[in-house]
PDB file of C-alpha atoms in Angstrom:
ATOM      1  CA  MET A   8       4.079  -8.024  -2.434  1.00  0.00           C
ATOM      2  CA  LEU A   9       1.194  -5.680  -3.095  1.00  0.00           C
ATOM      3  CA  ASN A  10      -2.486  -5.878  -2.262  1.00  0.00           C
ATOM      4  CA  SER A  11      -5.266  -3.591  -3.406  1.00  0.00           C
ATOM      5  CA  SER A  12      -8.538  -1.992  -2.301  1.00  0.00           C
ATOM      6  CA  PRO A  13      -7.656  -0.785   1.196  1.00  0.00           C
ATOM      7  CA  PRO A  14     -10.631  -0.103   3.477  1.00  0.00           C
ATOM      8  CA  ILE A  15     -11.981   3.432   3.490  1.00  0.00           C
ATOM      9  CA  SER A  16     -12.017   3.846   7.267  1.00  0.00           C
ATOM     10  CA  PHE A  17     -10.337   2.278  10.270  1.00  0.00           C
ATOM     11  CA  ASP A  18     -13.267   2.441  12.684  1.00  0.00           C
ATOM     12  CA  GLU A  19     -14.635  -0.037  15.216  1.00  0.00           C
ATOM     13  CA  ASN A  20     -15.554  -2.397  12.362  1.00  0.00           C
ATOM     14  CA  TYR A  21     -11.946  -2.774  11.202  1.00  0.00           C
ATOM     15  CA  GLN A  22     -11.028  -6.414  11.818  1.00  0.00           C
ATOM     16  CA  TYR A  23      -7.805  -5.720  13.733  1.00  0.00           C
ATOM     17  CA  PHE A  24      -9.555  -3.351  16.137  1.00  0.00           C
ATOM     18  CA  GLN A  25     -12.298  -5.928  16.669  1.00  0.00           C
ATOM     19  CA  GLN A  26      -9.641  -8.511  17.499  1.00  0.00           C
ATOM     20  CA  ILE A  27      -7.764  -6.432  20.058  1.00  0.00           C
ATOM     21  CA  ALA A  28     -10.971  -4.996  21.531  1.00  0.00           C
ATOM     22  CA  ARG A  29     -11.921  -8.568  22.489  1.00  0.00           C
ATOM     23  CA  ALA A  30      -8.432  -9.391  23.738  1.00  0.00           C
ATOM     24  CA  GLY A  31      -7.737  -9.210  27.422  1.00  0.00           C
ATOM     25  CA  LYS A  32      -4.808  -9.508  29.753  1.00  0.00           C
ATOM     26  CA  PHE A  33      -2.396 -12.302  28.823  1.00  0.00           C
ATOM     27  CA  SER A  34      -3.790 -12.465  25.270  1.00  0.00           C
ATOM     28  CA  VAL A  35      -1.446 -12.518  22.256  1.00  0.00           C
ATOM     29  CA  PRO A  36      -1.896  -8.744  21.600  1.00  0.00           C
ATOM     30  CA  TRP A  37      -1.235  -8.019  25.293  1.00  0.00           C
ATOM     31  CA  TRP A  38       1.998 -10.027  25.314  1.00  0.00           C
ATOM     32  CA  SER A  39       3.038  -8.538  21.971  1.00  0.00           C
ATOM     33  CA  ALA A  40       2.613  -4.984  23.281  1.00  0.00           C
ATOM     34  CA  ARG A  41       4.684  -5.816  26.367  1.00  0.00           C
ATOM     35  CA  PHE A  42       7.420  -7.301  24.181  1.00  0.00           C
ATOM     36  CA  TYR A  43       7.671  -4.217  21.956  1.00  0.00           C
ATOM     37  CA  ALA A  44       7.753  -2.002  25.050  1.00  0.00           C
ATOM     38  CA  ARG A  45      10.579  -4.097  26.495  1.00  0.00           C
ATOM     39  CA  LEU A  46      12.501  -3.663  23.254  1.00  0.00           C
ATOM     40  CA  VAL A  47      12.054   0.108  23.475  1.00  0.00           C
ATOM     41  CA  ARG A  48      13.317   0.190  27.048  1.00  0.00           C
ATOM     42  CA  ARG A  49      16.236  -2.095  26.177  1.00  0.00           C
ATOM     43  CA  TYR A  50      17.448  -0.236  23.078  1.00  0.00           C
ATOM     44  CA  ALA A  51      16.441   3.396  23.676  1.00  0.00           C
ATOM     45  CA  PRO A  52      19.268   5.730  24.735  1.00  0.00           C
ATOM     46  CA  LYS A  53      20.077   5.667  28.445  1.00  0.00           C
ATOM     47  CA  ILE A  54      19.923   9.337  29.422  1.00  0.00           C
ATOM     48  CA  THR A  55      19.132  11.178  32.636  1.00  0.00           C
ATOM     49  CA  GLU A  56      16.393  13.463  31.315  1.00  0.00           C
ATOM     50  CA  THR A  57      12.917  12.239  30.383  1.00  0.00           C
ATOM     51  CA  ARG A  58      12.975  10.258  27.176  1.00  0.00           C
ATOM     52  CA  ARG A  59      10.411  10.940  24.461  1.00  0.00           C
ATOM     53  CA  VAL A  60       8.783   8.068  22.513  1.00  0.00           C
ATOM     54  CA  LEU A  61       6.398   8.132  19.547  1.00  0.00           C
ATOM     55  CA  ASP A  62       4.219   5.144  18.661  1.00  0.00           C
ATOM     56  CA  ILE A  63       3.402   5.317  14.942  1.00  0.00           C
ATOM     57  CA  GLY A  64       0.036   3.603  14.573  1.00  0.00           C
ATOM     58  CA  CYS A  65      -0.558   3.423  18.312  1.00  0.00           C
ATOM     59  CA  ALA A  66      -4.088   1.946  18.042  1.00  0.00           C
ATOM     60  CA  PHE A  67      -5.496   1.638  21.588  1.00  0.00           C
ATOM     61  CA  GLY A  68      -2.172   2.634  23.138  1.00  0.00           C
ATOM     62  CA  TRP A  69      -1.183  -0.760  24.540  1.00  0.00           C
ATOM     63  CA  VAL A  70       2.537  -0.333  23.842  1.00  0.00           C
ATOM     64  CA  LEU A  71       2.509   3.184  25.285  1.00  0.00           C
ATOM     65  CA  GLN A  72       0.744   2.005  28.439  1.00  0.00           C
ATOM     66  CA  ASN A  73       3.731  -0.245  29.095  1.00  0.00           C
ATOM     67  CA  LEU A  74       6.109   2.721  28.717  1.00  0.00           C
ATOM     68  CA  ALA A  75       4.213   5.254  30.813  1.00  0.00           C
ATOM     69  CA  ARG A  76       6.597   5.161  33.787  1.00  0.00           C
ATOM     70  CA  ASP A  77       9.747   5.665  31.721  1.00  0.00           C
ATOM     71  CA  PHE A  78       8.884   7.970  28.813  1.00  0.00           C
ATOM     72  CA  GLU A  79       7.046  11.061  27.700  1.00  0.00           C
ATOM     73  CA  LEU A  80       4.344   9.487  25.536  1.00  0.00           C
ATOM     74  CA  HIS A  81       3.342  10.471  22.013  1.00  0.00           C
ATOM     75  CA  GLY A  82       1.171   8.520  19.601  1.00  0.00           C
ATOM     76  CA  VAL A  83      -0.450   8.886  16.220  1.00  0.00           C
ATOM     77  CA  ASP A  84      -3.066   6.716  14.527  1.00  0.00           C
ATOM     78  CA  ILE A  85      -5.229   7.116  11.452  1.00  0.00           C
ATOM     79  CA  SER A  86      -8.298   5.958  13.394  1.00  0.00           C
ATOM     80  CA  GLU A  87     -10.327   8.486  15.382  1.00  0.00           C
ATOM     81  CA  TYR A  88     -11.984   5.523  17.108  1.00  0.00           C
ATOM     82  CA  ALA A  89      -8.654   4.084  18.273  1.00  0.00           C
ATOM     83  CA  ILE A  90      -7.315   7.441  19.455  1.00  0.00           C
ATOM     84  CA  ARG A  91     -10.500   8.092  21.423  1.00  0.00           C
ATOM     85  CA  LEU A  92     -10.086   4.816  23.318  1.00  0.00           C
ATOM     86  CA  ALA A  93      -6.348   5.380  23.788  1.00  0.00           C
ATOM     87  CA  ARG A  94      -6.989   8.799  25.339  1.00  0.00           C
ATOM     88  CA  GLU A  95      -9.258   7.188  27.922  1.00  0.00           C
ATOM     89  CA  LYS A  96      -6.354   5.002  29.069  1.00  0.00           C
ATOM     90  CA  LEU A  97      -3.604   7.605  28.609  1.00  0.00           C
ATOM     91  CA  PRO A  98      -5.059  11.044  29.413  1.00  0.00           C
ATOM     92  CA  ARG A  99      -1.612  12.627  29.810  1.00  0.00           C
ATOM     93  CA  ALA A 100      -0.191  11.326  26.536  1.00  0.00           C
ATOM     94  CA  ASN A 101       0.083  13.483  23.423  1.00  0.00           C
ATOM     95  CA  LEU A 102      -2.124  11.478  21.054  1.00  0.00           C
ATOM     96  CA  ARG A 103      -3.310  12.682  17.684  1.00  0.00           C
ATOM     97  CA  VAL A 104      -5.264  11.440  14.688  1.00  0.00           C
ATOM     98  CA  GLY A 105      -3.211  11.245  11.523  1.00  0.00           C
ATOM     99  CA  ASP A 106      -1.428   8.999   9.068  1.00  0.00           C
ATOM    100  CA  ALA A 107       2.292   8.500   8.537  1.00  0.00           C
ATOM    101  CA  SER A 108       2.547  11.925   6.912  1.00  0.00           C
ATOM    102  CA  THR A 109       1.853  13.400  10.365  1.00  0.00           C
ATOM    103  CA  LEU A 110       5.554  12.888  11.099  1.00  0.00           C
ATOM    104  CA  ARG A 111       6.236  16.053   9.129  1.00  0.00           C
ATOM    105  CA  ASP A 112       4.560  18.018  11.939  1.00  0.00           C
ATOM    106  CA  PHE A 113       7.379  17.098  14.319  1.00  0.00           C
ATOM    107  CA  PRO A 114      10.699  18.968  14.409  1.00  0.00           C
ATOM    108  CA  ASP A 115      14.056  17.435  13.576  1.00  0.00           C
ATOM    109  CA  ALA A 116      15.772  15.323  16.253  1.00  0.00           C
ATOM    110  CA  HIS A 117      12.698  15.323  18.509  1.00  0.00           C
ATOM    111  CA  PHE A 118      12.343  11.723  19.729  1.00  0.00           C
ATOM    112  CA  ASP A 119      14.574   9.293  21.584  1.00  0.00           C
ATOM    113  CA  ALA A 120      12.581   6.297  20.364  1.00  0.00           C
ATOM    114  CA  LEU A 121      10.061   5.437  17.674  1.00  0.00           C
ATOM    115  CA  VAL A 122       8.033   2.239  17.712  1.00  0.00           C
ATOM    116  CA  SER A 123       5.629   0.937  15.087  1.00  0.00           C
ATOM    117  CA  LYS A 124       3.858  -2.397  15.351  1.00  0.00           C
ATOM    118  CA  HIS A 125       2.357  -3.723  12.124  1.00  0.00           C
ATOM    119  CA  VAL A 126       1.819  -0.379  10.432  1.00  0.00           C
ATOM    120  CA  PHE A 127       4.366  -0.084   7.622  1.00  0.00           C
ATOM    121  CA  GLU A 128       2.565  -2.729   5.545  1.00  0.00           C
ATOM    122  CA  HIS A 129      -0.330  -0.260   5.275  1.00  0.00           C
ATOM    123  CA  LEU A 130       1.842   2.429   3.661  1.00  0.00           C
ATOM    124  CA  ALA A 131       2.062   3.070  -0.067  1.00  0.00           C
ATOM    125  CA  ASN A 132       5.512   4.631   0.364  1.00  0.00           C
ATOM    126  CA  PRO A 133       7.247   3.135   3.412  1.00  0.00           C
ATOM    127  CA  ALA A 134      10.628   4.408   2.190  1.00  0.00           C
ATOM    128  CA  LYS A 135       9.421   7.996   2.625  1.00  0.00           C
ATOM    129  CA  THR A 136       8.146   7.243   6.117  1.00  0.00           C
ATOM    130  CA  LEU A 137      11.464   5.668   7.076  1.00  0.00           C
ATOM    131  CA  ARG A 138      13.261   8.822   5.952  1.00  0.00           C
ATOM    132  CA  GLU A 139      10.923  10.876   8.128  1.00  0.00           C
ATOM    133  CA  CYS A 140      11.620   8.527  11.030  1.00  0.00           C
ATOM    134  CA  ALA A 141      15.330   9.191  10.618  1.00  0.00           C
ATOM    135  CA  ARG A 142      14.691  12.942  10.547  1.00  0.00           C
ATOM    136  CA  VAL A 143      12.650  13.122  13.756  1.00  0.00           C
ATOM    137  CA  LEU A 144      14.966  10.808  15.718  1.00  0.00           C
ATOM    138  CA  LYS A 145      17.657  12.289  17.916  1.00  0.00           C
ATOM    139  CA  ARG A 146      21.212  11.161  17.303  1.00  0.00           C
ATOM    140  CA  GLY A 147      21.555   7.856  19.114  1.00  0.00           C
ATOM    141  CA  GLY A 148      17.786   7.349  19.007  1.00  0.00           C
ATOM    142  CA  VAL A 149      16.204   4.049  18.043  1.00  0.00           C
ATOM    143  CA  LEU A 150      13.470   2.945  15.636  1.00  0.00           C
ATOM    144  CA  ILE A 151      11.765  -0.394  16.278  1.00  0.00           C
ATOM    145  CA  PHE A 152       9.196  -1.643  13.795  1.00  0.00           C
ATOM    146  CA  GLY A 153       7.533  -4.935  12.979  1.00  0.00           C
ATOM    147  CA  THR A 154       5.737  -5.850   9.769  1.00  0.00           C
ATOM    148  CA  PRO A 155       4.636  -9.045   7.963  1.00  0.00           C
ATOM    149  CA  ASN A 156       7.573 -10.881   6.435  1.00  0.00           C
ATOM    150  CA  ALA A 157       7.196 -12.035   2.836  1.00  0.00           C
ATOM    151  CA  ASP A 158      10.159 -14.391   3.443  1.00  0.00           C
ATOM    152  CA  ASN A 159       8.045 -16.500   5.809  1.00  0.00           C
ATOM    153  CA  PRO A 160       8.343 -20.053   4.411  1.00  0.00           C
ATOM    154  CA  LEU A 161       5.035 -21.152   5.967  1.00  0.00           C
ATOM    155  CA  LYS A 162       2.948 -18.433   4.338  1.00  0.00           C
ATOM    156  CA  ASN A 163       2.236 -20.656   1.339  1.00  0.00           C
ATOM    157  CA  LEU A 164       0.511 -23.160   3.632  1.00  0.00           C
ATOM    158  CA  LYS A 165      -1.923 -20.410   4.622  1.00  0.00           C
ATOM    159  CA  GLY A 166      -2.486 -19.020   1.140  1.00  0.00           C
ATOM    160  CA  ALA A 167      -4.924 -16.113   1.085  1.00  0.00           C
ATOM    161  CA  GLN A 168      -5.518 -16.575   4.826  1.00  0.00           C
ATOM    162  CA  TRP A 169      -1.949 -15.708   5.787  1.00  0.00           C
ATOM    163  CA  ILE A 170      -1.918 -12.756   8.166  1.00  0.00           C
ATOM    164  CA  GLY A 171       0.244 -10.741   5.790  1.00  0.00           C
ATOM    165  CA  VAL A 172      -2.241 -10.716   2.920  1.00  0.00           C
ATOM    166  CA  LYS A 173      -5.725 -11.425   4.246  1.00  0.00           C
ATOM    167  CA  ASP A 174      -6.151  -7.786   5.298  1.00  0.00           C
ATOM    168  CA  PRO A 175      -6.800  -5.829   2.061  1.00  0.00           C
ATOM    169  CA  SER A 176      -5.217  -2.714   3.569  1.00  0.00           C
ATOM    170  CA  HIS A 177      -1.813  -4.452   3.577  1.00  0.00           C
ATOM    171  CA  ILE A 178      -0.345  -2.911   0.439  1.00  0.00           C
ATOM    172  CA  SER A 179       3.396  -3.202   1.176  1.00  0.00           C
ATOM    173  CA  VAL A 180       4.316  -6.726   2.266  1.00  0.00           C
ATOM    174  CA  LEU A 181       8.015  -7.116   1.497  1.00  0.00           C
ATOM    175  CA  PRO A 182      10.868  -9.564   2.115  1.00  0.00           C
ATOM    176  CA  SER A 183      13.002  -8.905   5.179  1.00  0.00           C
ATOM    177  CA  ARG A 184      16.029  -7.979   3.056  1.00  0.00           C
ATOM    178  CA  LYS A 185      13.972  -5.220   1.401  1.00  0.00           C
ATOM    179  CA  TRP A 186      12.910  -3.766   4.759  1.00  0.00           C
ATOM    180  CA  ILE A 187      16.511  -3.809   5.925  1.00  0.00           C
ATOM    181  CA  ALA A 188      17.664  -2.126   2.708  1.00  0.00           C
ATOM    182  CA  LEU A 189      14.988   0.591   2.983  1.00  0.00           C
ATOM    183  CA  THR A 190      15.955   1.251   6.588  1.00  0.00           C
ATOM    184  CA  ARG A 191      19.621   1.636   5.695  1.00  0.00           C
ATOM    185  CA  ALA A 192      18.769   3.821   2.705  1.00  0.00           C
ATOM    186  CA  ALA A 193      16.929   6.148   5.098  1.00  0.00           C
ATOM    187  CA  GLY A 194      20.214   6.750   6.902  1.00  0.00           C
ATOM    188  CA  LEU A 195      19.743   4.433   9.869  1.00  0.00           C
ATOM    189  CA  ARG A 196      22.047   1.672  11.051  1.00  0.00           C
ATOM    190  CA  VAL A 197      20.300  -1.677  11.434  1.00  0.00           C
ATOM    191  CA  ALA A 198      21.351  -2.990  14.833  1.00  0.00           C
ATOM    192  CA  ARG A 199      19.226  -6.146  14.753  1.00  0.00           C
ATOM    193  CA  ALA A 200      16.679  -7.872  12.553  1.00  0.00           C
ATOM    194  CA  PHE A 201      14.793 -10.914  13.768  1.00  0.00           C
ATOM    195  CA  SER A 202      11.351 -12.519  13.717  1.00  0.00           C
ATOM    196  CA  ASP A 203       8.458 -13.054  16.102  1.00  0.00           C
ATOM    197  CA  GLY A 204       8.122 -16.770  15.319  1.00  0.00           C
ATOM    198  CA  TRP A 205       5.236 -18.788  13.913  1.00  0.00           C
ATOM    199  CA  TRP A 206       1.927 -18.268  15.649  1.00  0.00           C
ATOM    200  CA  ASP A 207      -0.637 -17.821  12.827  1.00  0.00           C
ATOM    201  CA  VAL A 208      -2.005 -21.338  13.278  1.00  0.00           C
ATOM    202  CA  PRO A 209      -3.391 -23.537  11.832  1.00  0.00           C
ATOM    203  CA  TYR A 210      -0.945 -24.248   9.023  1.00  0.00           C
ATOM    204  CA  VAL A 211      -2.070 -27.825   8.323  1.00  0.00           C
ATOM    205  CA  ALA A 212      -5.777 -28.565   8.034  1.00  0.00           C
ATOM    206  CA  ARG A 213      -5.839 -32.034   9.625  1.00  0.00           C
ATOM    207  CA  VAL A 214      -3.745 -31.241  12.696  1.00  0.00           C
ATOM    208  CA  PRO A 215      -5.562 -29.622  15.655  1.00  0.00           C
ATOM    209  CA  ALA A 216      -4.767 -25.922  15.968  1.00  0.00           C
ATOM    210  CA  PHE A 217      -3.853 -26.186  19.676  1.00  0.00           C
ATOM    211  CA  LEU A 218      -1.272 -28.868  18.850  1.00  0.00           C
ATOM    212  CA  GLN A 219       0.203 -26.736  16.058  1.00  0.00           C
ATOM    213  CA  LEU A 220       0.352 -23.763  18.411  1.00  0.00           C
ATOM    214  CA  PHE A 221       2.260 -25.870  20.927  1.00  0.00           C
ATOM    215  CA  ILE A 222       4.697 -27.082  18.264  1.00  0.00           C
ATOM    216  CA  PHE A 223       5.307 -23.830  16.407  1.00  0.00           C
ATOM    217  CA  ALA A 224       4.850 -21.137  19.039  1.00  0.00           C
ATOM    218  CA  ILE A 225       7.303 -22.284  21.725  1.00  0.00           C
ATOM    219  CA  PRO A 226      10.221 -20.154  20.392  1.00  0.00           C
ATOM    220  CA  ALA A 227       7.929 -17.134  20.081  1.00  0.00           C
ATOM    221  CA  ALA A 228       6.664 -17.578  23.636  1.00  0.00           C
ATOM    222  CA  VAL A 229      10.185 -17.935  25.032  1.00  0.00           C
ATOM    223  CA  GLN A 230      11.382 -14.845  23.149  1.00  0.00           C
ATOM    224  CA  VAL A 231       8.506 -12.765  24.498  1.00  0.00           C
ATOM    225  CA  LEU A 232       8.954 -14.009  28.057  1.00  0.00           C
ATOM    226  CA  ILE A 233      12.693 -13.334  28.254  1.00  0.00           C
ATOM    227  CA  GLY A 234      12.505 -10.144  26.188  1.00  0.00           C
ATOM    228  CA  ILE A 235      15.640 -10.963  24.197  1.00  0.00           C
ATOM    229  CA  PRO A 236      15.468 -11.354  20.388  1.00  0.00           C
ATOM    230  CA  PHE A 237      16.860 -14.642  19.099  1.00  0.00           C
ATOM    231  CA  ILE A 238      14.530 -16.003  16.382  1.00  0.00           C
ATOM    232  CA  PRO A 239      16.157 -15.801  12.910  1.00  0.00           C
ATOM    233  CA  VAL A 240      14.602 -13.225  10.642  1.00  0.00           C
ATOM    234  CA  ARG A 241      13.065 -15.753   8.214  1.00  0.00           C
ATOM    235  CA  TRP A 242      11.548 -18.005  10.881  1.00  0.00           C
ATOM    236  CA  GLY A 243       8.269 -16.295  11.580  1.00  0.00           C
ATOM    237  CA  GLU A 244       5.288 -14.226  10.557  1.00  0.00           C
ATOM    238  CA  SER A 245       6.959 -10.833  10.931  1.00  0.00           C
ATOM    239  CA  VAL A 246      10.301  -9.150  10.516  1.00  0.00           C
ATOM    240  CA  ILE A 247      11.213  -6.887  13.430  1.00  0.00           C
ATOM    241  CA  VAL A 248      13.892  -4.290  12.743  1.00  0.00           C
ATOM    242  CA  ILE A 249      15.831  -2.360  15.380  1.00  0.00           C
ATOM    243  CA  ALA A 250      17.688   0.587  13.843  1.00  0.00           C
ATOM    244  CA  ARG A 251      19.657   3.457  15.289  1.00  0.00           C
ATOM    245  CA  LYS A 252      20.450   6.979  14.139  1.00  0.00           C
ATOM    246  CA  GLU A 253      24.165   7.686  14.398  1.00  0.00           C
TER     247      GLU A 253
END
């Protein structure tokens, strides 16, 4: 699924940054960042030396903040605004401004873990980025990424307001099977693929949003709280892929 007319700049006026700038502790973005960090800790190689992680599209650095005690932190984001705020929270992290092509600046087999939360949908050529991810990963290293899932059966209830398409910078919104195929074609083994559940309420106009959130979001909340993936890949807003370099 393709969109058009991406925004020129990702500054403080970009809608996603406005959303997470207002979000506080225990908000959906806060819990989401903790969940992705737990996945990194769970699936990254267990080695004695310091592990190195790169967050592709790190935004304000929320995922990296949750990994600060366990990893050497690296992050890249296209937004100078986001990187400036991330550096305030993570002064010792190696954070840089750049797009997905910045991966070419890193040497082969450099990272133990890569994480990318809702970034690949912004890329015109995600297949190329996945190949670069495979290149910069160490053998045994893990890539974890999440992106809107075009297989989501409830997206039609949202129409143009579905989270996957309402942002005009989302130019690569694909079915889960396509993301899995692209990951494998890049030379990575897909260890798990699952979803984050339904949380983009409301889906039905005449039912209160809080009631829909209670009905639909229980599996998502349980998955985040226990930190163990179990929601089937088609049952949610996003596909989350965990892949390993062998």
